[in-house]
Each structure stands twice: as structure tokens, then as C-alpha cells.
CSV table of C-alpha atoms in Angstrom, one decimal:
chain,number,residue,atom,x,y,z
A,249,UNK,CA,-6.5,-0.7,-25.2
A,250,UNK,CA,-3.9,0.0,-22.6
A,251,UNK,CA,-0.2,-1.4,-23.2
A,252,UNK,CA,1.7,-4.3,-21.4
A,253,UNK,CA,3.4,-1.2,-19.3
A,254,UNK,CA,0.6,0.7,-18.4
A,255,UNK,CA,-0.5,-2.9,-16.8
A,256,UNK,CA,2.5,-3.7,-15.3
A,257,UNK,CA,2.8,0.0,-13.4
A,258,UNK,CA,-1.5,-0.2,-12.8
A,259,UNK,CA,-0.8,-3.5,-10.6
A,260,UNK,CA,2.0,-0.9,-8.6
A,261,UNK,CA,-0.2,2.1,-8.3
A,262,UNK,CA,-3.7,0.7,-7.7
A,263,UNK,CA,-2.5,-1.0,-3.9
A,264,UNK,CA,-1.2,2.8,-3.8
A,265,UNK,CA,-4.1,4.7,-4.6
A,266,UNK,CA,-2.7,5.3,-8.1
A,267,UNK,CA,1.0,6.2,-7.1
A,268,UNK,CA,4.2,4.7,-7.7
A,269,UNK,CA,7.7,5.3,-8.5
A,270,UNK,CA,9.8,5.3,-11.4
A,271,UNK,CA,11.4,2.6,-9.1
A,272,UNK,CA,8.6,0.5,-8.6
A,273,UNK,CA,7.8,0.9,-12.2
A,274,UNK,CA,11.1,-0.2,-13.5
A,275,UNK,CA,11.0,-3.2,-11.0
A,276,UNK,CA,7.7,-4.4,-12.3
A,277,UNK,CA,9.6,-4.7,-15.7
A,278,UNK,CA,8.6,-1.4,-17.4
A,279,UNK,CA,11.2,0.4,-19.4
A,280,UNK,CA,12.2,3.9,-18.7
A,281,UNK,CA,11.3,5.5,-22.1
A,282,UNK,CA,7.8,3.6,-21.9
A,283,UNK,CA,7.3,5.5,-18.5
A,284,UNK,CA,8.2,8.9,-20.7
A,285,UNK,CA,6.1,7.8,-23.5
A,286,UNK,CA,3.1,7.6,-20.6
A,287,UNK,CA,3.7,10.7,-19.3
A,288,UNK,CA,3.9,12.4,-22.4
A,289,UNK,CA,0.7,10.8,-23.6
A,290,UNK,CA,-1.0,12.1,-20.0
A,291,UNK,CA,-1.5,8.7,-19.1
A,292,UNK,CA,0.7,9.5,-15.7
A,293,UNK,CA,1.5,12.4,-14.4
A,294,UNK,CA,5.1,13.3,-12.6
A,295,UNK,CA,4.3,14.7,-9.2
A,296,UNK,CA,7.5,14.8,-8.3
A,297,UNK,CA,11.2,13.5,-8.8
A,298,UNK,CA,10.2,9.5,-9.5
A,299,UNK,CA,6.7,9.7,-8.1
A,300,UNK,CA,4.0,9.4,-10.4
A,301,UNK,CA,0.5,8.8,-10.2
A,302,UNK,CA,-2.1,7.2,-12.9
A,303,UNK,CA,-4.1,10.2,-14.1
A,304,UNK,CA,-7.4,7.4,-14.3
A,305,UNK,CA,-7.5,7.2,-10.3
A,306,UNK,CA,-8.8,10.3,-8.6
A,307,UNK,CA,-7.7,12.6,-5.5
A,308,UNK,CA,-8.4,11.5,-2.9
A,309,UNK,CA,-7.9,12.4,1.3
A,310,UNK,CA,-5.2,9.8,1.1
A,311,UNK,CA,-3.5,10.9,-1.9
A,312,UNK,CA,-1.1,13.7,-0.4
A,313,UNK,CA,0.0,10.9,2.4
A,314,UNK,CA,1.0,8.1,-0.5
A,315,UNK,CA,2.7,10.9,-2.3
A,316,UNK,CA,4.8,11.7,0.7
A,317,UNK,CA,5.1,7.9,1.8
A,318,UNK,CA,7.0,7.1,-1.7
A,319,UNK,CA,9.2,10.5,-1.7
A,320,UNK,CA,12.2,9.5,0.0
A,321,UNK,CA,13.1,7.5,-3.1
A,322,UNK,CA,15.4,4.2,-2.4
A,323,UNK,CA,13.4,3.9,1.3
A,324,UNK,CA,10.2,3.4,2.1
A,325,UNK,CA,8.5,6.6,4.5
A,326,UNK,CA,6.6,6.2,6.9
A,327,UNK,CA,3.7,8.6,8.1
A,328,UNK,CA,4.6,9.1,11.2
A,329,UNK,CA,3.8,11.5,14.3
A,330,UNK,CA,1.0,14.3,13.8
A,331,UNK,CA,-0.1,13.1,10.2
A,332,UNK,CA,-0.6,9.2,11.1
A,333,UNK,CA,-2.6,10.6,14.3
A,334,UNK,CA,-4.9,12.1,10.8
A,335,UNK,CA,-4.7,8.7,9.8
A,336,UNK,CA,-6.2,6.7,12.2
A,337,UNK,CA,-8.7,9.4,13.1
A,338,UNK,CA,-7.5,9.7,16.8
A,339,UNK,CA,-7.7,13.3,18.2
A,340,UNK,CA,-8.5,17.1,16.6
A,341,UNK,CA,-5.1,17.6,15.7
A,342,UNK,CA,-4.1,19.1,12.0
A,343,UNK,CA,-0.4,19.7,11.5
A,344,UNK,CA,-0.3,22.1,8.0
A,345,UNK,CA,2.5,19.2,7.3
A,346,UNK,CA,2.8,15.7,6.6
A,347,UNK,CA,5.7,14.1,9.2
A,348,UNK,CA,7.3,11.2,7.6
A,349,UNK,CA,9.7,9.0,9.2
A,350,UNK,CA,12.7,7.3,7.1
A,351,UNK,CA,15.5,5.6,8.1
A,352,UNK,CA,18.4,7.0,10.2
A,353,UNK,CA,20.4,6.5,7.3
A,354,UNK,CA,18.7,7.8,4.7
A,355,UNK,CA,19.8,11.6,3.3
A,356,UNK,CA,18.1,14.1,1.5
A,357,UNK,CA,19.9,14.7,-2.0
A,358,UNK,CA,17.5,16.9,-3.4
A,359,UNK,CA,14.8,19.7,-2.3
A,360,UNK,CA,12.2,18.8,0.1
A,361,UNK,CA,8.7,19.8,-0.6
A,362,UNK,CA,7.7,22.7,1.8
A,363,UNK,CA,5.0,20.7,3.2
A,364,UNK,CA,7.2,17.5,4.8
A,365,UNK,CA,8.7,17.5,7.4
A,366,UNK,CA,11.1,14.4,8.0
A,367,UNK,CA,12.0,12.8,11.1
A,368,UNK,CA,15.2,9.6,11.1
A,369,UNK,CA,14.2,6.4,13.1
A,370,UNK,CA,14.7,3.0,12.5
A,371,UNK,CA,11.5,1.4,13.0
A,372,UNK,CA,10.5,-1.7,14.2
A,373,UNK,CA,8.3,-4.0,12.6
A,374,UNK,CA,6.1,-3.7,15.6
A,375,UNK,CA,6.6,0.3,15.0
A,376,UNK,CA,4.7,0.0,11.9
A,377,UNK,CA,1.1,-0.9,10.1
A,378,UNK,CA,-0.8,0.0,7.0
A,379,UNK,CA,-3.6,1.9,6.9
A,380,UNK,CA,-5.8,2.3,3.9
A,381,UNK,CA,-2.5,0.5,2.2
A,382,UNK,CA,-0.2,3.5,3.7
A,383,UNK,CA,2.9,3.0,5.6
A,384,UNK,CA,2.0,4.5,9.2
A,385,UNK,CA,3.4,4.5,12.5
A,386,UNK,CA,1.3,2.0,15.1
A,387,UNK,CA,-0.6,3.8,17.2
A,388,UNK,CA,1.8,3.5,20.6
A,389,UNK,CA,4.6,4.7,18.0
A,390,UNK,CA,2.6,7.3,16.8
A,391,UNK,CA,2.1,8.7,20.5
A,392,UNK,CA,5.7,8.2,21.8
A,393,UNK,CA,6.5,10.2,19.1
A,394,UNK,CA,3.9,13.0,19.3
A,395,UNK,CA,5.0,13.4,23.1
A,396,UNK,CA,8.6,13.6,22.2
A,397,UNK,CA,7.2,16.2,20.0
A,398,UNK,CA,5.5,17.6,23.0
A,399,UNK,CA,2.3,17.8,21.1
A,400,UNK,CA,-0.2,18.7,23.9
A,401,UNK,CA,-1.7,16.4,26.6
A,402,UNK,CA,-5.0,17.3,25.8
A,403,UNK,CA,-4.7,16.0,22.1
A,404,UNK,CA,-2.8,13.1,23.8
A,405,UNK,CA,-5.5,12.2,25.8
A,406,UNK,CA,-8.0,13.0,23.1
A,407,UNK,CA,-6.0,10.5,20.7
A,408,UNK,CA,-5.7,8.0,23.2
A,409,UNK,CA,-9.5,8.0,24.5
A,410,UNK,CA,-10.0,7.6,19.9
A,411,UNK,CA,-7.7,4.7,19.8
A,412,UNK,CA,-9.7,2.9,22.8
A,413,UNK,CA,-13.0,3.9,21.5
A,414,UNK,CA,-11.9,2.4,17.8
A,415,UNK,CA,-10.6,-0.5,19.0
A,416,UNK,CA,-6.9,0.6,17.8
A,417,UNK,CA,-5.4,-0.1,21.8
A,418,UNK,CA,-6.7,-2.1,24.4
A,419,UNK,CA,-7.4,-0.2,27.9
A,420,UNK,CA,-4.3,-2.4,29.2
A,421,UNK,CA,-2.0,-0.6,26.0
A,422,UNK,CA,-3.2,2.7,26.8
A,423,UNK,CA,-1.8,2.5,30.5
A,424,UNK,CA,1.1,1.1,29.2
A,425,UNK,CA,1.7,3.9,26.6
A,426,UNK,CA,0.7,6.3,29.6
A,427,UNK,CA,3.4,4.5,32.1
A,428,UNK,CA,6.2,3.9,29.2
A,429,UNK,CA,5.7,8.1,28.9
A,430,UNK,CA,4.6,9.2,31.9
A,431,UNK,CA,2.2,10.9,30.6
A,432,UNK,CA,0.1,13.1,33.5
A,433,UNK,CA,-3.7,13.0,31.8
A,434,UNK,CA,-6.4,14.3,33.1
């Protein structure tokens, strides 16, 4: 039968697809060495500095997002750009790495994975949603920034022609997000 910690850190990681962070866990009111003693038992698994994830949930498409999400430690990331166009399912678009946006700020102290790629805003409420529990860009954020990034107009116009189709922007916020960027689409 599980431990008071290992139910105090599954009510963190199960709105996270099994993730959390050392952070999280201590806030919940789990002690350090009990997070140790759950790792060494292969309860949770350390994924990287302060992340962990609950070895009982499974992999899933989501899982590589959450873990980036909760690796800026102290601040929450954002998906942002490329990777939240993945997560809404707008466009054909697959960046080989997942673009998170933190605060302006915020400063790396330690190694960044290979496969992030961090960008510094300070978002807006209105700047941000959840999707499938996962911090991500809105989708009029998400194409501001991916023309900035002068990702192509066809994928542009792909993603927007998605969002409308989905139900994610309104034909009246699509020609705003084409007017705000002057987007020329075909």
C-alpha cells in the first residue's frame, strides 16, 4: 500500500501526466529524503535536475512536452512557437525541438537539454492556455511567434486554415492574426 508521500506527489503528477518537480513535491508537503527513498525504491524516476515522473503512468505523446514545461525549475514553461503548433494539431510542421517560452527574467544555471530550445517573453494571460493539462501558447500567440520565427507561409496558412476548421479561431481572429502580421497568404 502506497505511503502518505507517494499520495501527496500522485495528486501533483497525475494533472501532469505523471511529472512533477522536486518543487512541487516539497510544496505538497513531501520531505526531500522521502522523494530519495522513492526514487531509490523505482517508485519515481529522476528525468532530470528536479523533474521526476511516477514510473506507474506510462509514455505517452505528451510526455516529452510536460517534461520540458516543468524544466525551467522556479518558472513555469510554456510550449510555445513550433511545438504548441504539435499541440494543437494545426499544420505539418515537426521542429526536432521542443520551443519553450519562460519569462524574460528567468536564466539558465545549468545545462540545457540538446533538444529545447528556449525563447524569453512575458506572456499574457490571454498569451496562454492548457492543452491536455500543458502550458501552451494560445493559438494567435503561437502564430505571432512562429512568423517572427519566419516559419513558412505555407505552414502558416496550413495552421491557420487547422485552427478555423477545429474551432481553435473564429474566421474574424484569423483576419485579425493575418492583419496584426501582415501576413501575405495565398
Amino acid at each position: 500500500m502506497p505511503g502518505q508521500a507517494y499520495s501527496m506527489v500522485f495528486e501533483v503528477a497525475a494533472d501532469q501526466h505523471g511529472y512533477f518537480t522536486a518543487e512541487q513535491a516539497v510544496a505538497a508537503g513531501v520531505r526531500r529524503m522521502a522523494l530519495v527513498m522513492m526514487e531509490r525504491r523505482g517508485v519515481v524516476e529522476r528525468v532530470s535536475r528536479g523533474v521526476y515522473r511516477l514510473r506507474q503512468f506510462p509514455l505517452s505523446f505528451h510526455s516529452e512536452f510536460v517534461e520540458a514545461a516543468l524544466w525551467p525549475l522556479g518558472v513555469e514553461g510554456v510550449i510555445s512557437h513550433q511545438s504548441a503548433l504539435v499541440l494543437f494539431g494545426l499544420s505539418d510542421v515537426n521542429p526536432d525541438r521542443i520551443h519553450v517560452t519562460v519569462p524574460r527574467t528567468y536564466r539558465v544555471r545549468r545545462n540545457r537539454p540538446g533538444g529545447l530550445v528556449l525563447h524569453h517573453a512575458d506572456l499574457t494571460p490571454a498569451e496562454r492556455t492548457l492543452v491536455e493539462g500543458i502550458p501552451v501558447t494560445s493559438v494567435s500567440k503561437t502564430l505571432e511567434d512562429c512568423h517572427t520565427a519566419h516559419v513558412g507561409n505555407e505552414i502558416l496558412q496550413q495552421a491557420l486554415e487547422d485552427a478555423q476548421r477545429k474551432g481553435l479561431l473564429t474566421r474574424a481572429d484569423a483576419g485579425q492574426v493575418i492583419e496584426t502580421l501582415g501576413l501575405a497568404l495565398g
